[in-house]
Coordinates of N, CA and C (backbone and C1' of nucleotides) in Angstrom, one line a residue:
Chain E
M370 N -4.7 0.6 19.4 CA -3.8 0.3 18.3 C -3.8 -1.4 18.1
S371 N -4.1 -1.7 17.0 CA -4.2 -3.3 16.8 C -2.6 -3.7 16.6
D372 N -2.6 -5.0 16.9 CA -1.1 -5.6 16.9 C -0.6 -5.6 15.3
W373 N -1.7 -5.7 14.4 CA -1.4 -5.7 12.9 C -0.8 -4.1 12.6
Y374 N -1.6 -3.2 13.0 CA -0.8 -2.0 12.5 C 0.7 -1.7 13.2
T375 N 0.6 -2.1 14.4 CA 1.8 -1.9 15.0 C 3.0 -2.5 14.3
R376 N 2.8 -3.8 13.8 CA 3.6 -4.6 12.9 C 3.9 -3.8 11.7
V377 N 2.9 -3.2 11.3 CA 3.2 -2.5 9.9 C 4.0 -1.3 10.1
Y378 N 3.7 -0.5 11.2 CA 4.5 0.5 11.5 C 6.0 0.2 11.7
E379 N 6.3 -0.8 12.4 CA 7.8 -1.3 12.9 C 8.3 -1.6 11.6
M380 N 7.7 -2.2 10.6 CA 8.1 -2.8 9.4 C 8.5 -1.3 8.5
V381 N 7.6 -0.6 8.5 CA 7.9 0.7 7.6 C 9.1 1.4 8.2
K382 N 9.2 1.5 9.4 CA 10.4 2.1 10.1 C 11.8 1.5 9.5
K383 N 11.6 0.3 9.3 CA 13.1 -0.5 8.7 C 13.3 -0.1 7.5
V384 N 12.5 0.7 6.6 CA 12.7 1.0 5.3 C 13.9 2.1 5.4
P385 N 15.1 2.0 4.9 CA 16.4 2.7 4.8 C 15.9 4.2 4.3
H386 N 16.6 5.1 4.6 CA 16.6 6.5 4.1 C 17.0 6.2 2.6
G387 N 16.4 6.9 1.8 CA 16.6 6.9 0.3 C 16.1 5.9 -0.6
S388 N 15.2 4.9 0.2 CA 14.8 3.9 -0.4 C 13.1 3.8 -0.4
V389 N 12.5 3.2 -1.1 CA 11.0 3.0 -1.2 C 10.7 1.6 -1.0
A390 N 9.4 1.4 -0.5 CA 9.0 -0.1 -0.5 C 7.4 0.1 -1.0
T391 N 7.0 -1.3 -1.5 CA 5.5 -1.1 -2.0 C 4.8 -1.8 -0.7
Y392 N 3.4 -1.5 -0.9 CA 2.6 -2.0 0.1 C 2.7 -3.6 0.1
G393 N 2.6 -4.1 -1.1 CA 2.7 -5.7 -1.1 C 3.9 -6.1 -0.7
Q394 N 5.0 -5.3 -0.5 CA 6.3 -5.7 -0.1 C 6.1 -5.7 1.4
I395 N 5.7 -4.6 1.9 CA 5.6 -4.7 3.4 C 4.6 -5.9 3.9
A396 N 3.5 -6.1 3.3 CA 2.7 -7.1 3.5 C 3.3 -8.5 3.5
A397 N 4.1 -8.7 2.4 CA 4.8 -9.8 2.4 C 5.9 -10.0 3.5
L398 N 6.4 -9.0 4.0 CA 7.4 -9.2 4.9 C 6.8 -9.4 6.3
L399 N 5.3 -9.1 6.4 CA 4.6 -9.5 7.5 C 3.9 -10.8 7.5
S400 N 4.5 -11.6 6.4 CA 3.8 -12.9 6.2 C 2.4 -13.1 5.8
S401 N 1.8 -11.8 5.1 CA 0.7 -11.7 4.6 C 0.7 -10.9 3.3
P402 N 1.3 -11.6 2.4 CA 1.5 -11.2 0.9 C 0.1 -10.7 0.3
R403 N -1.0 -11.2 0.8 CA -2.2 -10.5 -0.1 C -2.8 -9.4 0.8
A404 N -2.3 -8.9 1.8 CA -2.9 -7.9 2.8 C -2.4 -6.5 2.4
A405 N -2.0 -6.1 1.1 CA -1.5 -5.1 0.9 C -2.3 -3.8 1.2
R406 N -3.5 -4.2 0.9 CA -4.6 -2.9 1.2 C -4.8 -2.6 2.7
T407 N -4.6 -3.6 3.4 CA -4.5 -3.5 4.8 C -3.4 -2.6 5.4
V408 N -2.3 -2.9 4.6 CA -1.0 -2.1 4.9 C -1.3 -0.6 4.7
G409 N -2.0 -0.4 3.6 CA -2.4 1.1 3.3 C -3.6 1.7 4.3
T410 N -4.3 0.8 4.6 CA -5.2 1.0 5.8 C -4.5 1.6 7.0
A411 N -3.5 0.6 7.5 CA -2.8 1.0 8.6 C -2.2 2.2 8.6
L412 N -1.4 2.7 7.5 CA -0.9 4.1 7.3 C -1.9 5.1 7.2
R413 N -3.2 4.7 6.7 CA -4.2 5.7 6.7 C -4.5 6.3 8.3
H414 N -4.5 5.3 9.1 CA -4.7 5.4 10.4 C -3.5 6.0 11.3
L415 N -2.4 6.1 10.6 CA -1.0 6.4 11.2 C -1.4 8.1 11.9
P416 N -0.9 8.1 13.3 CA -1.0 9.2 13.8 C -0.1 10.2 13.4
E417 N -0.4 11.5 13.5 CA 0.4 12.6 12.9 C 1.8 12.7 13.5
G418 N 2.1 12.7 14.7 CA 3.4 12.7 15.2 C 4.4 11.5 15.2
S419 N 3.8 10.6 14.4 CA 4.6 9.5 14.4 C 5.9 9.5 13.6
D420 N 7.0 8.7 14.2 CA 8.2 8.8 13.1 C 8.4 7.6 12.3
V421 N 7.2 7.1 11.9 CA 7.0 6.3 10.7 C 7.1 7.0 9.3
P422 N 8.1 6.4 8.7 CA 8.5 7.2 7.2 C 7.5 6.6 6.2
W423 N 6.2 6.9 6.5 CA 5.1 6.5 5.7 C 5.3 6.9 4.3
H424 N 6.0 8.1 4.0 CA 6.2 8.5 2.6 C 7.1 7.7 1.8
R425 N 7.9 6.6 2.3 CA 8.6 5.7 1.6 C 7.6 4.6 1.2
V426 N 6.5 4.5 1.4 CA 5.7 3.4 0.9 C 4.8 3.8 -0.2
I427 N 5.0 3.2 -1.2 CA 4.0 3.4 -2.6 C 3.6 2.2 -2.9
N428 N 2.9 2.3 -4.1 CA 2.2 1.1 -4.7 C 3.2 0.4 -5.6
S429 N 2.8 -0.8 -6.1 CA 3.7 -1.7 -7.0 C 4.1 -1.1 -8.2
T430 N 3.3 -0.2 -8.8 CA 3.7 0.5 -10.1 C 4.7 1.7 -9.9
G431 N 4.9 1.9 -8.6 CA 5.9 3.1 -8.5 C 5.3 4.4 -8.0
A432 N 4.2 4.3 -8.2 CA 3.3 5.6 -8.2 C 2.8 5.8 -6.7
I433 N 2.5 7.3 -6.4 CA 1.9 7.6 -5.1 C 0.3 7.3 -5.2
S434 N -0.1 6.5 -4.2 CA -1.5 6.0 -4.2 C -2.5 7.1 -3.5
I435 N -1.8 7.7 -2.7 CA -2.6 8.4 -1.9 C -3.4 9.7 -2.7
Q436 N -4.6 10.0 -2.4 CA -5.4 10.9 -3.1 C -5.3 12.3 -2.4
N437 N -5.8 12.3 -1.3 CA -5.9 13.4 -0.4 C -6.4 13.0 1.0
F438 N -5.6 13.1 2.2 CA -6.2 12.8 3.5 C -5.6 13.9 4.3
D439 N -5.0 13.7 5.4 CA -4.3 14.7 6.0 C -3.1 15.1 5.3
H440 N -2.4 14.5 4.6 CA -1.3 14.7 3.7 C -1.8 14.6 2.1
P441 N -1.6 15.6 1.4 CA -1.7 15.5 0.0 C -0.4 14.7 -0.8
A442 N -0.6 14.2 -2.0 CA 0.3 13.4 -2.8 C 1.5 14.2 -2.9
E443 N 1.3 15.5 -3.1 CA 2.5 16.3 -3.2 C 3.6 16.4 -1.9
E444 N 2.9 16.3 -0.7 CA 3.7 16.2 0.4 C 4.6 15.1 0.6
Q445 N 4.0 14.0 0.2 CA 4.9 12.7 -0.1 C 5.7 12.9 -0.9
V446 N 5.7 13.3 -2.0 CA 6.6 13.6 -3.2 C 7.8 14.6 -2.6
N447 N 7.3 15.4 -1.9 CA 8.2 16.4 -1.2 C 9.3 15.8 -0.5
L448 N 8.6 15.0 0.6 CA 9.5 14.0 1.5 C 10.4 13.3 0.8
L449 N 10.0 12.6 -0.1 CA 10.8 11.4 -1.1 C 11.9 12.3 -1.6
M450 N 11.6 13.5 -2.3 CA 12.7 14.2 -3.1 C 13.7 14.7 -2.0
A451 N 13.0 15.0 -0.8 CA 14.3 15.5 0.4 C 15.3 14.3 0.9
E452 N 14.8 13.2 0.4 CA 15.8 12.1 0.6 C 16.7 11.6 -0.7
G453 N 16.5 12.6 -1.6 CA 17.3 12.1 -2.7 C 16.7 11.4 -3.9
I454 N 15.4 11.1 -3.5 CA 14.7 10.3 -4.4 C 14.1 10.9 -5.8
V455 N 14.4 10.6 -7.0 CA 14.0 11.2 -8.0 C 12.5 10.8 -8.2
V456 N 11.7 11.8 -8.3 CA 10.4 11.6 -8.4 C 9.9 12.1 -9.6
K457 N 9.4 11.2 -10.7 CA 8.8 11.7 -12.2 C 7.4 12.3 -12.0
R458 N 7.1 13.4 -12.5 CA 5.8 13.8 -12.4 C 5.0 13.7 -13.6
S459 N 3.9 13.0 -13.6 CA 2.9 12.9 -14.6 C 1.7 13.5 -14.7
D460 N 1.1 13.6 -15.8 CA -0.2 14.1 -15.8 C -1.2 13.5 -14.9
L461 N -1.0 12.2 -14.8 CA -1.9 11.1 -13.9 C -1.5 11.3 -12.6
G462 N -0.1 11.5 -12.3 CA 0.3 11.2 -10.9 C 1.9 11.6 -10.8
Y463 N 2.3 11.0 -9.7 CA 3.7 10.9 -9.5 C 4.3 9.5 -9.4
A464 N 5.3 9.4 -10.0 CA 6.0 8.0 -10.0 C 7.6 8.0 -9.7
V465 N 7.9 6.8 -9.0 CA 9.1 6.7 -8.5 C 9.7 5.5 -9.4
D466 N 11.1 5.5 -9.7 CA 11.9 4.5 -10.4 C 12.2 3.2 -9.4
L467 N 11.2 2.5 -9.2 CA 11.2 1.2 -8.4 C 12.6 0.4 -8.6
S468 N 12.9 0.2 -9.8 CA 14.1 -0.7 -10.2 C 15.5 0.0 -9.5
K469 N 15.1 1.1 -9.3 CA 16.4 1.9 -8.6 C 16.5 2.4 -7.0
Y470 N 15.2 2.4 -6.8 CA 14.9 2.9 -5.3 C 14.4 1.8 -4.7
L471 N 13.8 0.8 -5.0 CA 12.9 -0.2 -4.4 C 13.7 -0.8 -3.2
W472 N 13.3 -0.8 -1.9 CA 13.9 -1.3 -0.9 C 14.3 -3.0 -1.1
R473 N 15.6 -3.3 -0.8 CA 15.8 -4.9 -0.8 C 15.8 -5.5 0.5
K474 N 15.4 -6.6 0.7 CA 15.2 -7.4 1.8 C 16.5 -7.4 2.5
E475 N 17.5 -7.6 1.7 CA 18.8 -7.7 2.2 C 19.3 -6.9 3.3
T476 N 18.7 -5.6 3.2 CA 18.9 -4.7 4.1 C 18.5 -5.1 5.5
I477 N 17.3 -5.9 5.5 CA 17.0 -6.3 6.9 C 17.9 -7.4 7.4
D478 N 18.4 -8.3 6.5 CA 19.2 -9.2 6.8 C 20.5 -8.5 7.5
R479 N 20.8 -7.5 7.0 CA 22.0 -6.7 7.6 C 21.6 -6.0 8.9
E480 N 20.3 -5.7 9.1 CA 20.0 -5.1 10.2 C 19.5 -6.3 11.5
R481 N 19.0 -7.3 10.9 CA 18.4 -8.4 11.7 C 18.9 -9.7 11.3
P482 N 20.2 -10.1 11.5 CA 20.6 -11.3 11.0 C 20.1 -12.4 11.8
L483 N 19.9 -13.6 11.1 CA 19.5 -14.9 11.8 C 20.4 -15.1 13.1
Chain B
dA794 P -19.3 -13.8 16.7 O5' -20.8 -13.1 16.1 C5' -21.9 -13.9 15.9 C4' -22.6 -13.6 14.8 C3' -21.8 -14.0 13.4 O3' -22.6 -14.4 12.5 C1' -22.0 -11.7 13.4
dA795 P -22.2 -14.6 10.8 O5' -22.4 -13.2 10.3 C5' -23.7 -12.6 10.3 C4' -23.9 -11.6 9.2 C3' -23.4 -12.0 7.9 O3' -24.0 -11.5 6.8 C1' -22.2 -10.1 8.7
dG796 P -23.7 -11.7 5.4 O5' -23.2 -10.2 4.9 C5' -24.2 -9.0 5.2 C4' -23.7 -7.7 4.8 C3' -22.8 -7.5 3.8 O3' -23.3 -6.3 3.2 C1' -21.4 -7.0 5.3
dG797 P -22.7 -6.0 1.5 O5' -21.7 -4.6 2.0 C5' -22.3 -3.6 2.9 C4' -21.3 -2.6 3.1 C3' -20.5 -2.2 1.8 O3' -20.4 -0.7 2.0 C1' -19.2 -3.1 3.4
dT798 P -19.4 -0.1 0.7 O5' -18.0 0.0 1.3 C5' -17.9 0.8 2.4 C4' -16.6 1.0 3.0 C3' -15.7 1.4 1.7 O3' -14.8 2.6 2.0 C1' -14.7 -0.4 2.7
dG799 P -14.2 3.4 0.9 O5' -12.7 3.1 0.6 C5' -11.8 3.5 2.1 C4' -10.6 3.0 1.9 C3' -9.9 3.1 0.6 O3' -8.5 3.4 0.7 C1' -10.0 0.7 1.0
dA800 P -8.1 4.9 0.5 O5' -6.9 5.0 -0.3 C5' -5.6 5.5 0.5 C4' -4.5 4.8 -0.3 C3' -4.4 3.3 0.0 O3' -3.6 2.8 -0.9 C1' -2.7 4.6 0.8
dC801 P -4.2 1.8 -2.4 O5' -3.8 0.6 -1.8 C5' -2.5 0.2 -1.2 C4' -2.3 -1.2 -1.7 C3' -1.4 -1.2 -3.2 O3' -0.3 -2.4 -2.8 C1' -3.3 -2.4 -3.2
dT802 P 0.5 -2.3 -4.2 O5' 0.4 -3.8 -4.9 C5' -0.9 -4.5 -4.8 C4' -0.8 -5.7 -5.2 C3' 0.1 -5.9 -6.6 O3' 0.3 -7.3 -6.4 C1' -2.4 -6.1 -6.9
dA803 P 1.5 -7.7 -7.8 O5' 0.6 -8.8 -8.6 C5' -0.2 -9.8 -8.1 C4' -1.1 -10.4 -8.7 C3' -0.6 -10.6 -10.2 O3' -1.1 -11.9 -10.6 C1' -2.4 -9.2 -10.6
dA804 P -0.9 -12.5 -12.2 O5' -2.3 -12.4 -12.8 C5' -3.4 -12.7 -12.1 C4' -4.7 -12.4 -12.8 C3' -4.5 -13.0 -14.4 O3' -5.7 -13.5 -14.8 C1' -5.1 -10.7 -14.2
dC805 P -5.8 -14.5 -16.0 O5' -6.9 -13.8 -17.1 C5' -7.1 -12.2 -16.9 C4' -8.2 -11.8 -17.5 C3' -8.3 -12.0 -19.0 O3' -9.7 -11.9 -19.4 C1' -7.9 -9.8 -18.2
dA806 P -10.1 -12.2 -21.1 O5' -10.2 -10.7 -21.3 C5' -11.3 -9.7 -20.8 C4' -11.6 -8.6 -21.5 C3' -11.8 -8.9 -23.1 O3' -12.5 -7.8 -23.8 C1' -9.8 -7.3 -22.5
Chain L
dA209 P 4.7 -1.9 -22.4 O5' 3.6 -1.4 -23.4 C5' 3.6 -0.3 -24.3 C4' 2.3 0.5 -24.2 C3' 2.0 0.9 -22.7 O3' 1.2 2.2 -22.6 C1' 0.3 -0.7 -23.8
dT210 P 1.1 2.8 -21.2 O5' -0.6 2.8 -21.0 C5' -1.2 4.0 -21.4 C4' -2.9 3.6 -21.4 C3' -3.6 3.9 -20.3 O3' -4.7 4.4 -20.7 C1' -3.6 1.6 -21.0
dG211 P -5.8 4.9 -19.5 O5' -6.7 3.7 -19.5 C5' -7.5 3.3 -20.5 C4' -8.7 2.4 -20.2 C3' -9.4 2.9 -18.9 O3' -10.8 2.7 -18.9 C1' -8.5 0.7 -18.7
dT212 P -11.6 3.2 -17.7 O5' -12.4 1.7 -17.3 C5' -11.6 0.4 -17.2 C4' -12.3 -0.8 -17.2 C3' -13.4 -1.1 -16.1 O3' -14.3 -2.0 -16.3 C1' -11.4 -2.5 -15.8
dT213 P -15.3 -2.6 -15.1 O5' -14.5 -3.8 -14.7 C5' -14.2 -4.8 -15.6 C4' -14.1 -6.2 -14.7 C3' -14.8 -6.5 -13.7 O3' -15.5 -7.5 -13.3 C1' -12.6 -6.4 -12.9
dA214 P -16.2 -8.1 -12.1 O5' -15.2 -8.9 -11.4 C5' -14.4 -9.8 -12.1 C4' -13.5 -10.3 -11.1 C3' -13.9 -10.9 -9.6 O3' -13.2 -12.1 -9.5 C1' -12.3 -9.4 -9.4
dG215 P -13.6 -13.0 -8.3 O5' -12.2 -13.4 -7.7 C5' -12.0 -13.2 -6.3 C4' -10.4 -13.1 -6.1 C3' -10.3 -13.3 -4.5 O3' -9.1 -14.1 -4.3 C1' -9.7 -11.5 -5.1
dC216 P -9.1 -14.8 -3.0 O5' -7.8 -14.0 -2.2 C5' -7.6 -12.6 -2.6 C4' -6.9 -12.1 -1.5 C3' -7.1 -12.3 -0.2 O3' -6.2 -12.6 0.6 C1' -7.5 -9.9 -0.5
dC217 P -6.4 -13.3 2.0 O5' -6.0 -12.5 3.1 C5' -5.1 -11.4 3.0 C4' -5.2 -10.3 4.0 C3' -5.9 -10.8 5.4 O3' -5.3 -10.0 6.4 C1' -7.2 -9.2 4.3
dA218 P -5.4 -10.5 7.9 O5' -5.8 -9.2 8.7 C5' -4.7 -8.3 8.8 C4' -5.7 -6.9 9.1 C3' -6.3 -6.8 10.5 O3' -6.2 -5.7 10.7 C1' -7.8 -6.6 8.5
dC219 P -6.9 -5.4 12.2 O5' -8.1 -4.5 11.8 C5' -7.6 -3.3 11.1 C4' -8.7 -2.3 10.9 C3' -9.4 -1.9 12.0 O3' -9.9 -0.6 12.1 C1' -11.0 -3.0 10.4
dC220 P -10.7 0.0 13.1 O5' -12.1 0.1 12.5 C5' -12.2 0.9 11.3 C4' -13.6 1.1 10.9 C3' -14.6 1.7 12.1 O3' -15.5 2.3 11.7 C1' -15.3 -0.5 11.0
dT221 P -16.6 3.0 12.7 O5' -18.0 2.4 12.2 C5' -18.2 2.2 10.9 C4' -19.8 1.9 10.5 C3' -20.8 2.2 11.8 O3' -22.0 2.4 11.2 C1' -20.6 -0.1 11.5

DNA sequence: AAGGTGACTAACA
DNA sequence: ATGTTAGCCACCT
């Protein structure tokens, strides 16, 4: 496991229950704001039994990005709704209200103060 | 080592 | 406001 992947996983673990984060946001928190794609790549390689809340990571438009891997998009939606997050279903896919559920970095400051 | 790939994004038409 | 296009960065072949 590459160090980068590990960092992505550790960061995703910090996303609080009931909130969501974007790939770009995770990348930015890892000091690589342009590495959003690699964040997704890291989650794609995520082991099955991991305790990483991968379902809380979505794209910048608030939609579910995954198409179909080990887990279908509906599985992610299911997990999100289980946390009390309202997921709107569209003909094109699923979407979450980012302005309402997007993770705020202040949460990190609360967990990891300087 | 070099080029291709993708759970992304922001910019354009 | 939707649909494409071109950068991006770490990983894989």
